[in-house]
Coordinates of C-alpha atoms and ligand atoms in Angstrom, one line a residue:
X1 CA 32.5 182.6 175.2
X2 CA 35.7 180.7 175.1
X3 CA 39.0 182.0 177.1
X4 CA 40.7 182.9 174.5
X5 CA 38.3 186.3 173.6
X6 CA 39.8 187.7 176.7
X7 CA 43.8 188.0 175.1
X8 CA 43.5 190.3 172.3
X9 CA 47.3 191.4 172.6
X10 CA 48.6 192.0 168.9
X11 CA 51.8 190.2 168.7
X12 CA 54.9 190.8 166.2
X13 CA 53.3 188.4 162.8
X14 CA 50.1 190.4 163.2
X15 CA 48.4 191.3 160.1
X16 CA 45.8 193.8 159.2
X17 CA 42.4 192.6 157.6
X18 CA 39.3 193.3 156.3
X19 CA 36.0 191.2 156.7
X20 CA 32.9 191.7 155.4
X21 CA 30.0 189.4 157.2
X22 CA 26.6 189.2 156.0
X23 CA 23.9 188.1 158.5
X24 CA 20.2 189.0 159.1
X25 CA 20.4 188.8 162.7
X26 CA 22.0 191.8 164.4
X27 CA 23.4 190.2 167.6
X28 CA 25.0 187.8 165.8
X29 CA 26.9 190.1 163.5
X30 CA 27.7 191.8 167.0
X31 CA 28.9 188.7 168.3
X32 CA 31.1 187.8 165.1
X33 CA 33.1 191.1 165.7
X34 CA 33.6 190.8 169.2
X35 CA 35.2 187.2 168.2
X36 CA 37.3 188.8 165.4
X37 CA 38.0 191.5 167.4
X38 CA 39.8 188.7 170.1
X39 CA 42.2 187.2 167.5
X40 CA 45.3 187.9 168.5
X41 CA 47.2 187.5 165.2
X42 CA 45.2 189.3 163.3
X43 CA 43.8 193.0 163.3
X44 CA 40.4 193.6 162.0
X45 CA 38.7 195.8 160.0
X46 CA 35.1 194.7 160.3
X47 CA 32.2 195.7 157.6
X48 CA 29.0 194.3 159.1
X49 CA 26.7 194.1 155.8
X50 CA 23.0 193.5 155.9
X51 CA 21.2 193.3 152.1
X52 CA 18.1 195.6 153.9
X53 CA 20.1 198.0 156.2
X54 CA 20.6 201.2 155.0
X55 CA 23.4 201.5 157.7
X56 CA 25.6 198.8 156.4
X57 CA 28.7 199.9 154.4
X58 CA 31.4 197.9 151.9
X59 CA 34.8 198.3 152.3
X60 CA 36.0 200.3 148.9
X61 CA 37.9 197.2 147.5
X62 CA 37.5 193.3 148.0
X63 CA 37.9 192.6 151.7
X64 CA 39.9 189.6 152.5
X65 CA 37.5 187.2 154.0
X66 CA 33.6 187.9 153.7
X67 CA 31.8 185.4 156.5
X68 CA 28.1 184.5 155.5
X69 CA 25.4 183.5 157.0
X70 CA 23.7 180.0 156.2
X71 CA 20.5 181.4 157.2
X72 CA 19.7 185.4 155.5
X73 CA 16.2 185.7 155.7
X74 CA 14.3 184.8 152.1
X75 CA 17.8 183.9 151.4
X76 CA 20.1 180.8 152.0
X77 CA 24.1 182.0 151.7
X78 CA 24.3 179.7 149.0
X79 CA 22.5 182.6 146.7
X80 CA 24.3 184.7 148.8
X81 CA 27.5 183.7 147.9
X82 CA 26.3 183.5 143.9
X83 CA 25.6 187.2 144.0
X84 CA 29.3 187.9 145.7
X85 CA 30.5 186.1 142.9
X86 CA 28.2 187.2 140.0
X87 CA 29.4 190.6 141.3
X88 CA 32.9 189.9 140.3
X89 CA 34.1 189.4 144.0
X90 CA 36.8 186.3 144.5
X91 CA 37.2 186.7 148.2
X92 CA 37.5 183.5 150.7
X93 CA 34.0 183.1 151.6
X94 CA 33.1 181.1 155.5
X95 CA 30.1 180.2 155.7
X96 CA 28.4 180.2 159.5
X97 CA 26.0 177.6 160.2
X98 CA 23.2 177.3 162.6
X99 CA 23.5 174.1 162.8
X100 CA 25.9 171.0 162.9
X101 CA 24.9 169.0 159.4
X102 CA 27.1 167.3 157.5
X103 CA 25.0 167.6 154.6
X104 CA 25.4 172.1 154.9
X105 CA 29.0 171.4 155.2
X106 CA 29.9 169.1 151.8
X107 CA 27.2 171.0 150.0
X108 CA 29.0 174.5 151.0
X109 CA 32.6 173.4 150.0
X110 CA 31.0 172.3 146.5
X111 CA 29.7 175.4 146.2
X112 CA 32.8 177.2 146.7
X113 CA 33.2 178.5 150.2
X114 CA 36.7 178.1 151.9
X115 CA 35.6 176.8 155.2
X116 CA 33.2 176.8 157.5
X117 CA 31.7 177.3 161.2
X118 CA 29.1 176.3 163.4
X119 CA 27.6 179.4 165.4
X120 CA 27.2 177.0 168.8
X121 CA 31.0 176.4 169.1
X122 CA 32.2 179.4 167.9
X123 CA 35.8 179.9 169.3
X124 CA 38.8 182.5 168.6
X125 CA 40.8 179.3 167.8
X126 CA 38.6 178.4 165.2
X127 CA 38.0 181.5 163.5
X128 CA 41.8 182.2 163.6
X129 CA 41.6 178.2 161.8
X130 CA 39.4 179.1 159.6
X131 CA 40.4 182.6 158.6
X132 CA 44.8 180.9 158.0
X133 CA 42.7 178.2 156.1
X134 CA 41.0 180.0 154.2
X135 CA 43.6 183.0 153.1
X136 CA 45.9 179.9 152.5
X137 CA 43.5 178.6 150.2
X138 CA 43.1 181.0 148.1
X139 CA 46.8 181.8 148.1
X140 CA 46.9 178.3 146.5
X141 CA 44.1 178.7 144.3
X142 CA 45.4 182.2 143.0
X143 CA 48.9 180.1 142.3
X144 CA 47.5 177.6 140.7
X145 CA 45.4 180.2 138.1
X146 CA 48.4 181.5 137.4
X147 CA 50.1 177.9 136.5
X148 CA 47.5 177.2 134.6
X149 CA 47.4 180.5 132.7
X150 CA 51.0 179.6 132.0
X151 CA 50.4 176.1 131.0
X152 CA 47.4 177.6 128.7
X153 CA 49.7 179.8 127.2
X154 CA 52.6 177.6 126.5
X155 CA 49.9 175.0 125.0
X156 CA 49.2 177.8 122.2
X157 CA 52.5 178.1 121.7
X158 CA 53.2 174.7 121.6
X159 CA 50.4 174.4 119.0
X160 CA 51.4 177.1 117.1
X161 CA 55.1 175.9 117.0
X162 CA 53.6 172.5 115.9
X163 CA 51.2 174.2 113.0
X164 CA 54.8 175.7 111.9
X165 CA 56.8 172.9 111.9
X166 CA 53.8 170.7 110.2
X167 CA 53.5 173.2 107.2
X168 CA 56.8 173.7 107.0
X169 CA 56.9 169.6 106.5
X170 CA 54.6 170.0 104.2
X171 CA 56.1 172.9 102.2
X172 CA 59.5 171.4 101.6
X173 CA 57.7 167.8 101.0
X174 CA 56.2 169.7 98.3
X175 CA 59.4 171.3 96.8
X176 CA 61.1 168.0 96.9
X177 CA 58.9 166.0 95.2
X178 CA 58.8 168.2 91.8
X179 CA 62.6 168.1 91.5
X180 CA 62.6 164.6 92.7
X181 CA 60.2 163.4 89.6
X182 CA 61.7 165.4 87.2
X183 CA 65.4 164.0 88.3
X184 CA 63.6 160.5 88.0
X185 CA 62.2 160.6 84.6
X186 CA 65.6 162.1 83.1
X187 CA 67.5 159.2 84.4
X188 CA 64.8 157.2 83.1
X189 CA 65.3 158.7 79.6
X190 CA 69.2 158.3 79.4
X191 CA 68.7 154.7 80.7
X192 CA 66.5 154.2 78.0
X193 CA 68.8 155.7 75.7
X194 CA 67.1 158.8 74.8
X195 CA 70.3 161.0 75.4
X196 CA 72.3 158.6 73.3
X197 CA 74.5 154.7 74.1
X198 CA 74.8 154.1 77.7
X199 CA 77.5 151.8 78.5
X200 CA 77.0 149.0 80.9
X201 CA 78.5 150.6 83.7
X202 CA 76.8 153.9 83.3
X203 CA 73.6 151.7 83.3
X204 CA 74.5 149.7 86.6
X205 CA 75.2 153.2 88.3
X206 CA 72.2 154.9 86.9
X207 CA 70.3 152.2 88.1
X208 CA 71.5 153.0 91.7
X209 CA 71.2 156.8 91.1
X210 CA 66.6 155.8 90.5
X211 CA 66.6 153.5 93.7
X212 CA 67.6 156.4 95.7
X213 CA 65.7 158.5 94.5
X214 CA 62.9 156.3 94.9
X215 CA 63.5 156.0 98.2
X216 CA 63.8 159.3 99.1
X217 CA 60.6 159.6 96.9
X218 CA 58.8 157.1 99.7
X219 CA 60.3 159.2 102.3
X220 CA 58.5 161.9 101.0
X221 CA 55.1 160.4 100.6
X222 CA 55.3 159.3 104.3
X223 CA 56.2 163.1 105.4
X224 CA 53.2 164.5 102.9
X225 CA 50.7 161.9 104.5
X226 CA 52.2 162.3 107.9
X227 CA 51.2 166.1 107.8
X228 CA 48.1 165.5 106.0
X229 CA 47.0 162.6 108.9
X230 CA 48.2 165.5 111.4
X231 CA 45.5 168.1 109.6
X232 CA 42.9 165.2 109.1
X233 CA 43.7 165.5 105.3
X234 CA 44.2 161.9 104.8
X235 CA 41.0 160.7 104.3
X236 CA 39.8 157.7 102.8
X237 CA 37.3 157.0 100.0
X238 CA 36.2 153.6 100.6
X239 CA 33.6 151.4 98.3
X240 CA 33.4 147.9 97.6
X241 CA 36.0 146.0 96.2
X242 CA 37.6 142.5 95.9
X243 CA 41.1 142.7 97.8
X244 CA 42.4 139.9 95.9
X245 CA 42.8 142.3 92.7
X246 CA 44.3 144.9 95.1
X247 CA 46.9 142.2 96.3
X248 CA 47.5 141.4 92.9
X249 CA 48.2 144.2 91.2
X250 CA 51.0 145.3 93.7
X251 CA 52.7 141.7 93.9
X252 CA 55.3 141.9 91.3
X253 CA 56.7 144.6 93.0
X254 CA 56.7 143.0 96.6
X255 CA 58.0 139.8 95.0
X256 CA 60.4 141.8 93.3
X257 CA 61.7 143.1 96.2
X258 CA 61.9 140.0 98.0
X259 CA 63.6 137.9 95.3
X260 CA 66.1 141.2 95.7
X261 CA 66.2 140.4 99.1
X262 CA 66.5 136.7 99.2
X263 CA 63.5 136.1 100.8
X264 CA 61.0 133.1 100.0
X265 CA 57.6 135.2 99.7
X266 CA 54.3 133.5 99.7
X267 CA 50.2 134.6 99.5
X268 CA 47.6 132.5 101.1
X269 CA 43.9 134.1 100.2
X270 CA 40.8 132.5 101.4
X271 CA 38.7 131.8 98.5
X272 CA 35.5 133.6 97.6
X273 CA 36.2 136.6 100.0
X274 CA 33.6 139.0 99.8
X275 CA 33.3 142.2 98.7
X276 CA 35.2 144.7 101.2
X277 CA 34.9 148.1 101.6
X278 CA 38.5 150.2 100.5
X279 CA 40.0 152.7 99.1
X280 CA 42.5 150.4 97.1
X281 CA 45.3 152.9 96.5
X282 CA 45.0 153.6 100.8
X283 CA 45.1 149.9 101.0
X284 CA 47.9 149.5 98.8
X285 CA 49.8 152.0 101.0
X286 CA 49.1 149.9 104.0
X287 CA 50.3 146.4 102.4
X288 CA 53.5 147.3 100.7
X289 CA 54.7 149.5 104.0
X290 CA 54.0 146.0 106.2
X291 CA 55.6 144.1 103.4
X292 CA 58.4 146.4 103.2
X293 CA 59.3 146.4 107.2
X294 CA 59.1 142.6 106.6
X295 CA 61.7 142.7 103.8
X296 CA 63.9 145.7 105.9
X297 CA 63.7 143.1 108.7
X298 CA 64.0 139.8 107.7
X299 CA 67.6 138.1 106.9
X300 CA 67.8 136.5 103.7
X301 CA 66.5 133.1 103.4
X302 CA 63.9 134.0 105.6
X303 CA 60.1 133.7 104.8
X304 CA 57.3 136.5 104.1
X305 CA 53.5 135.5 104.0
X306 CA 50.8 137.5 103.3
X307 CA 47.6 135.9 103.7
X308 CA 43.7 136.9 103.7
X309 CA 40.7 135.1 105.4
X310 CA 37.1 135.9 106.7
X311 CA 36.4 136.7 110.4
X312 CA 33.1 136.9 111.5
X313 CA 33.0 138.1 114.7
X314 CA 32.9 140.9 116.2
X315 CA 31.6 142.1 112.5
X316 CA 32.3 140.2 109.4
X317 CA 35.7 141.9 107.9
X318 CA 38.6 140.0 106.2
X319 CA 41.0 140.3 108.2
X320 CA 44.9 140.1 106.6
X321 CA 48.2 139.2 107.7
X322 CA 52.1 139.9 107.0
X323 CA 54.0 137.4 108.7
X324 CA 57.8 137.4 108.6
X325 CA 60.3 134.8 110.3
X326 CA 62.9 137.9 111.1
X327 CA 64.2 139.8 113.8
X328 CA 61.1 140.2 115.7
X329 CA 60.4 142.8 118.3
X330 CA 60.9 142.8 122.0
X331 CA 57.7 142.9 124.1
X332 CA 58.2 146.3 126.0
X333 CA 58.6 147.8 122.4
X334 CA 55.8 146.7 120.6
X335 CA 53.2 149.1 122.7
X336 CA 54.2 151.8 121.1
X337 CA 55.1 150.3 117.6
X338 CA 52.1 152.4 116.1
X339 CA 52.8 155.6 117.5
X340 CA 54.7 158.4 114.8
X341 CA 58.1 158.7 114.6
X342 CA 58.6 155.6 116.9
X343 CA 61.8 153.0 116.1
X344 CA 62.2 150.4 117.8
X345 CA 66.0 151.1 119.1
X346 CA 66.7 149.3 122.1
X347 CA 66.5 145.2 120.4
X348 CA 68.3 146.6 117.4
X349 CA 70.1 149.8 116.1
X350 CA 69.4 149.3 112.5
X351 CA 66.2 150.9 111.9
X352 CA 67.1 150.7 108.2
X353 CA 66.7 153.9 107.0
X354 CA 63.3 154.5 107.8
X355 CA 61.7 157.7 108.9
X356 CA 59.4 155.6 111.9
X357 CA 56.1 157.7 110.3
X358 CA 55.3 154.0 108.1
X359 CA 53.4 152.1 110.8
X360 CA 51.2 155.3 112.0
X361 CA 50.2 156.1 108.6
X362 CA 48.7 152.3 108.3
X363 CA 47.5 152.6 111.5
X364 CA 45.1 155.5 110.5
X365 CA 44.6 154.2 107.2
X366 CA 42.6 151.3 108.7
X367 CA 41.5 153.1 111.4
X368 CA 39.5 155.7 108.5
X369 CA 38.3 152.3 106.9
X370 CA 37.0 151.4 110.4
X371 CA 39.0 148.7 110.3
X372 CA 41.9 147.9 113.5
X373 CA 45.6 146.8 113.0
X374 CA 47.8 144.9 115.6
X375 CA 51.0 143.1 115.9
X376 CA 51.8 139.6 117.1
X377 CA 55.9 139.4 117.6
X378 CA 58.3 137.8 119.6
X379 CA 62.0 139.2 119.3
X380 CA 64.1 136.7 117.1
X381 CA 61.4 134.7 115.8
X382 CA 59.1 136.7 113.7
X383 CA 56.8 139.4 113.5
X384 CA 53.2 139.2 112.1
X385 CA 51.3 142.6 111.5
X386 CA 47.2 142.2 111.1
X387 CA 44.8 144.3 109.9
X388 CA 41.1 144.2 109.0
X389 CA 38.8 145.6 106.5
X390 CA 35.1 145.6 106.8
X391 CA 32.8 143.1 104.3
X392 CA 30.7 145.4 102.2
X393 CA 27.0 145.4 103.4
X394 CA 24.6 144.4 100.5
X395 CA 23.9 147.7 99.9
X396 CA 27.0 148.7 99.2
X397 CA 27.6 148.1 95.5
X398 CA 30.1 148.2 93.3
X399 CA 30.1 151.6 91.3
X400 CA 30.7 151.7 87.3
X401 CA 30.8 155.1 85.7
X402 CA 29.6 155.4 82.2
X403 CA 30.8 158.2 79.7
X404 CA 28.7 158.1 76.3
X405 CA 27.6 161.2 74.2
X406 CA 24.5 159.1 73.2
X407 CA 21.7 159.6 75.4
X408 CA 20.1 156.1 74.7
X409 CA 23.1 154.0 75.3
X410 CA 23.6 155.5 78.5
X411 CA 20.1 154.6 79.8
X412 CA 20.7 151.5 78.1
X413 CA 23.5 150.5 79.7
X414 CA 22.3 151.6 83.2
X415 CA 19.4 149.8 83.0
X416 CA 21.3 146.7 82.2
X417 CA 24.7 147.2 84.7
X418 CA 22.0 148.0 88.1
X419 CA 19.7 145.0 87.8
X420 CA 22.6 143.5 87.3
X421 CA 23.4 144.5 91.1
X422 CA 25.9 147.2 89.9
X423 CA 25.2 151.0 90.9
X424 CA 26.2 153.0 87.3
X425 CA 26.2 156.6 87.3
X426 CA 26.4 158.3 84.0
X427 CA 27.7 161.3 82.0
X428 CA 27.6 162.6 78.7
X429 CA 31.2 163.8 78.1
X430 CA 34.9 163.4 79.3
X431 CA 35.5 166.7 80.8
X432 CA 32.0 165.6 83.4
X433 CA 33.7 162.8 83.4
X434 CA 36.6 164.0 85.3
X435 CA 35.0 166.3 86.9
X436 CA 32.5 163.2 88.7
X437 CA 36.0 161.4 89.4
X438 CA 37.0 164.1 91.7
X439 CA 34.5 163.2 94.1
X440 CA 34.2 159.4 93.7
X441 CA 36.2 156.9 92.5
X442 CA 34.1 153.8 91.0
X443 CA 35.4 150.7 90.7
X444 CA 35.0 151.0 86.6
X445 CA 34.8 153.2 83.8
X446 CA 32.7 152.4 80.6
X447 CA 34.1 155.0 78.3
X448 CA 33.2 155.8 74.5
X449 CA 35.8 157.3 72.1
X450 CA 33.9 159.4 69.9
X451 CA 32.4 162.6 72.1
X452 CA 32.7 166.2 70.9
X453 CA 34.4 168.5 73.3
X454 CA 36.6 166.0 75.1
X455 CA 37.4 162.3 72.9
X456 CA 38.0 159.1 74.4
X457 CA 41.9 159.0 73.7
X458 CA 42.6 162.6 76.0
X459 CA 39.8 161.7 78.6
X460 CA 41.7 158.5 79.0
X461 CA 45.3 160.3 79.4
X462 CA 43.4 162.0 81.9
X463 CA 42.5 159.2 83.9
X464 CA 45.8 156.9 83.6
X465 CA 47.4 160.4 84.5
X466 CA 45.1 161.0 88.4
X467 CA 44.1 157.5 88.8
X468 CA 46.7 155.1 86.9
X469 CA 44.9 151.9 88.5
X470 CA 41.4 152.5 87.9
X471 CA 39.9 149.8 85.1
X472 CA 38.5 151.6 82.3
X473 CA 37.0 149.9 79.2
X474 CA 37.1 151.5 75.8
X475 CA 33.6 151.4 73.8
X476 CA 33.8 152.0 70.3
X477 CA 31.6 150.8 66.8
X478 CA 34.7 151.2 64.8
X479 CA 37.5 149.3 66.7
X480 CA 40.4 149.9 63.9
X481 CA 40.0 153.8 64.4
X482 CA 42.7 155.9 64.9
X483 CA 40.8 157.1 68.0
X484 CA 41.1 153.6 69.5
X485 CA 44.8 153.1 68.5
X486 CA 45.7 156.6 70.5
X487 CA 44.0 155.0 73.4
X488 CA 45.2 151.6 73.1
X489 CA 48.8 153.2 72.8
X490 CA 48.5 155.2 76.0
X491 CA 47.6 152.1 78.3
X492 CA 46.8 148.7 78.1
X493 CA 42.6 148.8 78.1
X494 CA 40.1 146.4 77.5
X495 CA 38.3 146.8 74.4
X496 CA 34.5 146.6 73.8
X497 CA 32.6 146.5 70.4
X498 CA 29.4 148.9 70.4
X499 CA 26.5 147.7 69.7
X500 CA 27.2 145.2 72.5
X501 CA 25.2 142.4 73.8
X502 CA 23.8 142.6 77.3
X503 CA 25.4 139.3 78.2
X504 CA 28.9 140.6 76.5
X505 CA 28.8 143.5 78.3
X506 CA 27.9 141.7 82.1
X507 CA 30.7 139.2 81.2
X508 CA 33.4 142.1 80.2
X509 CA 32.4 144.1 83.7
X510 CA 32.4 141.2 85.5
X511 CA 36.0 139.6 84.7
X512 CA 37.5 142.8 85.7
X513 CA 35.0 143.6 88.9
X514 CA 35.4 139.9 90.0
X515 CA 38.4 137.9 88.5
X516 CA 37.7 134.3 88.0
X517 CA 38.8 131.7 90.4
X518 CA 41.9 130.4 88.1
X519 CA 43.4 134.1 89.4
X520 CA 43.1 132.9 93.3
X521 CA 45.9 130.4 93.1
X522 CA 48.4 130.6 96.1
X523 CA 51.2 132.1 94.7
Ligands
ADP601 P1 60.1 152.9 109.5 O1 59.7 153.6 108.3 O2 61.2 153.6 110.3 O3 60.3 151.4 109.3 P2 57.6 152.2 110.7 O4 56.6 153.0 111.4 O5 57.2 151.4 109.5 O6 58.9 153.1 110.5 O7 58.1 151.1 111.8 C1 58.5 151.5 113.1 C2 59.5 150.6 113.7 O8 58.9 149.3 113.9 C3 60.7 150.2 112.8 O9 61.7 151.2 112.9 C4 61.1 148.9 113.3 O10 62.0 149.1 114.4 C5 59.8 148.3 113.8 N1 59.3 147.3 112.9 C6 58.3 147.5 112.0 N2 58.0 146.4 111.3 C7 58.8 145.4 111.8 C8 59.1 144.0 111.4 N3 58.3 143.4 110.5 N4 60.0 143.4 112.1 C9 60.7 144.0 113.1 N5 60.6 145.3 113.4 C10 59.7 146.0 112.8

């Protein structure tokens, strides 16, 4: 017995406590409260606890330290201490062991007792250790519960906040964009004259008047994807495509703005790309918003080239590039170039009247086509934004949806189009029609004029209306029909005479599916 039992003189700091100590072996529960009994700081209340005794007694709440023994008979205080816990208990446990192992020790603190003591070198000084240790320990660990209560809490909150402020995005992205279309076409009306003469000036100024609200138009699209990327509602529909076609059909506009800008833009696509899997619209997104930073970025008489080539490694994908010679980025910035809402403001306070939402929107545009995007700049020289889409497998084929009333042309017709290579999918009318569109979008539609229920010209309006850039070819035995002259007014379609010859038909699907090399010219 160490000196220190002898002094057992209470002094000013003491403090009243209760222990609970399970142990199988009678004299050592006695020696365990003559210990406690001998520490001078504290007072004891002991509650000597054996699973069989009938004699042994709880205290009526949860003590403040419960000591337990390594050793209890059948059991080890490893189950011991499961039960104490099982039973709702959160006491500091100490756990007493007979023996000095390392291997007790490490495996006791993982199981969640406070501290523990060897029975050999029991001491008042380290009980008294291990009792402060322990009640500080669980001071500590109560704290920290409630922090992390708090933190849970204001995380809700913080999501909740952030579910408001992302609908409410949403809602007035919404409400903007009706009056914003309709304000569009009516000054596309009166510029066209439909509200009478417009004079040259009223022209120039109602010119201005559509840019903006073009551009407050784009400003909207990026805060209706932002929220829809933010509720995972900007998903992708990818099948395989050329990417040529894609580049081409939005190059007037980004050469238009160029010229505007005076900038010298140029297009450099590897010939014979494959087949890549897109959505082309998303795509679309992604190109003009890199070609647009370009043009925002670049002083005139500066150069923009957009070019497209095969990589093969890691996995084959084409991989495409806007390069500008402008203003660059400086290195410490371009981390966080992807990230929403980010503009770069240190190199350069013009941001241009962007909203910084552009680049994240790409970003998961490619990442949902599992493709990747990156930048390559250095500030004052240039900036060169790449991204890659993934080459179409072979079983990935391009889709044509056919829409005939007559039950033997559209077997016909499948037949032909799929060992041909192409996967067809066919309907009978143009309401089905539309109906099928909603879920995929093919790369072509094969569509007759006369079907009951819904004709050719109004299934067409319907498609130019929800998908303005999907191909669609009109088949029809009486091409001078009024039925064709309707549709041929409301778009500029490709006409095909029916009864049509297999080869007629191949060649019609393929010079829209895959334009002929006289289109790939650098431009
Ligand atoms: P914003 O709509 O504001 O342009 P983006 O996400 O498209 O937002 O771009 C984020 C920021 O990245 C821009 O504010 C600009 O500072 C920088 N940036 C993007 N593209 C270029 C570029 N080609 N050259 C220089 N800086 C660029």
């Amino acid at each position: 017995m160490s000196d220190s039992l002898q002094q057992n003189n209470l002094g000013a700091g003491s403090r009243r406590l209760t222990v609970v100590a399970l142990d199988d072996n009678p004299d050592d529960l006695e020696l365990l409260r003559v210990y406690l009994k001998a520490l001078p700081r504290w007072e004891i209340d002991f509650y000597p606890f054996h699973f069989d005794s009938p004699r042994s007694r709880l205290p009526p709440g949860d003590p403040d330290i419960i000591f337990i023994d390594h050793q209890l008979g059948m059991e080890t205080g490893f189950s011991g201490l499961q039960k104490i816990r099982n039973s709702g208990i959160g006491s500091p446990v100490i756990l007493i062991t007979g023996h000095s192992d390392e291997k007790v020790a490490v495996e006791a603190i993982r199981a969640g007792v406070s501290d523990y003591i060897e029975k050999q070198s029991l001491s008042t000084e380290g009980l008294d250790r291990a009792i402060t240790n322990s009640l500080e320990k669980q001071k500590l660990q109560v704290e920290i519960q409630r922090q992390r209560e708090e933190l849970q809490k204001s995380n809700r909150d913080l999501i909740r906040k952030n579910d408001q402020i992302r609908n409410f995005y949403h809602t007035i992205s919404h409400e903007l964009k009706t009056p914003l279309t309709s304000a569009l076409e009516f000054i596309s009306l009166t510029l066209e004259g439909q509200a009478g003469p417009v004079t040259a000036t009223q022209k120039e100024y109602l010119e201005i008047a559509k840019d903006s609200c073009r551009q407050i138009g784009a400003h909207v699209n990026d805060l209706l994807d932002m929220t829809r990327l933010e509720t995972g509602k900007l998903s992708v529909s990818p099948h395989p495509a050329q990417f040529e076609p894609v580049l081409l059909r939005i190059l007037p506009m980004l050469l238009h703005q160029a010229t505007e800008a005076e900038l010298n833009l140029r297009c450099d696509i590897q010939p014979d790309l494959p087949n890549v899997m897109i959505d082309e619209e998303k795509v679309i997104r992604v190109l003009s918003n890199l070609v647009n930073n370009a043009v925002k970025f670049t002083r005139a008489g500066g150069e923009i080239k957009v070019s497209a080539g095969l990589l093969e490694v890691p996995a084959p994908c084409v991989e495409v590039c806007v390069r500008d010679t402008g203003r660059g980025i400086v290195a410490e910035e371009l981390e966080n170039i992807f990230d929403p809402l980010f503009q770069v403001r240190k190199s350069d306070t013009v941001t241009m009247g962007g909203l910084g939402l552009g680049l994240s929107i790409c970003k998961e545009i490619v990442r949902q086509h599992g493709g990747e995007i990156r930048v390559e700049s250095e500030w004052k020289k240039g900036s060169a934004f790449f991204f890659t889409l993934p080459v179409a497998g072979p079983e990935e084929r391009m889709e044509i949806l056919v829409v005939d009333d007559d039950e033997l042309t559209q077997d016909a017709m499948k037949r032909v189009l799929e060992r041909e290579g192409y996967r067809a999918t066919t309907v009978e009318g143009g309401k089905k029609a539309l109906q099928t569109l909603e879920n995929f979008t093919p790369n072509l539609v094969l569509l007759d004029m006369h079907m009951p229920e819904m004709n050719g010209p109004r299934t067409l309006k319907e498609i130019k209306k929800y998908w303005p850039h999907l191909p669609v070819v009109i088949m029809t035995s009486n091409p001078r029909s009024e039925l064709v002259e309707e549709a041929l007014s409301l778009s500029p379609v490709t006409l095909l005479a029916k009864p049509c010859k297999r080869q007629q038909l191949l060649d019609t699907v393929r010079g829209i599916l895959e334009p002929p090399e006289v289109h790939r010219k650098e431009v």
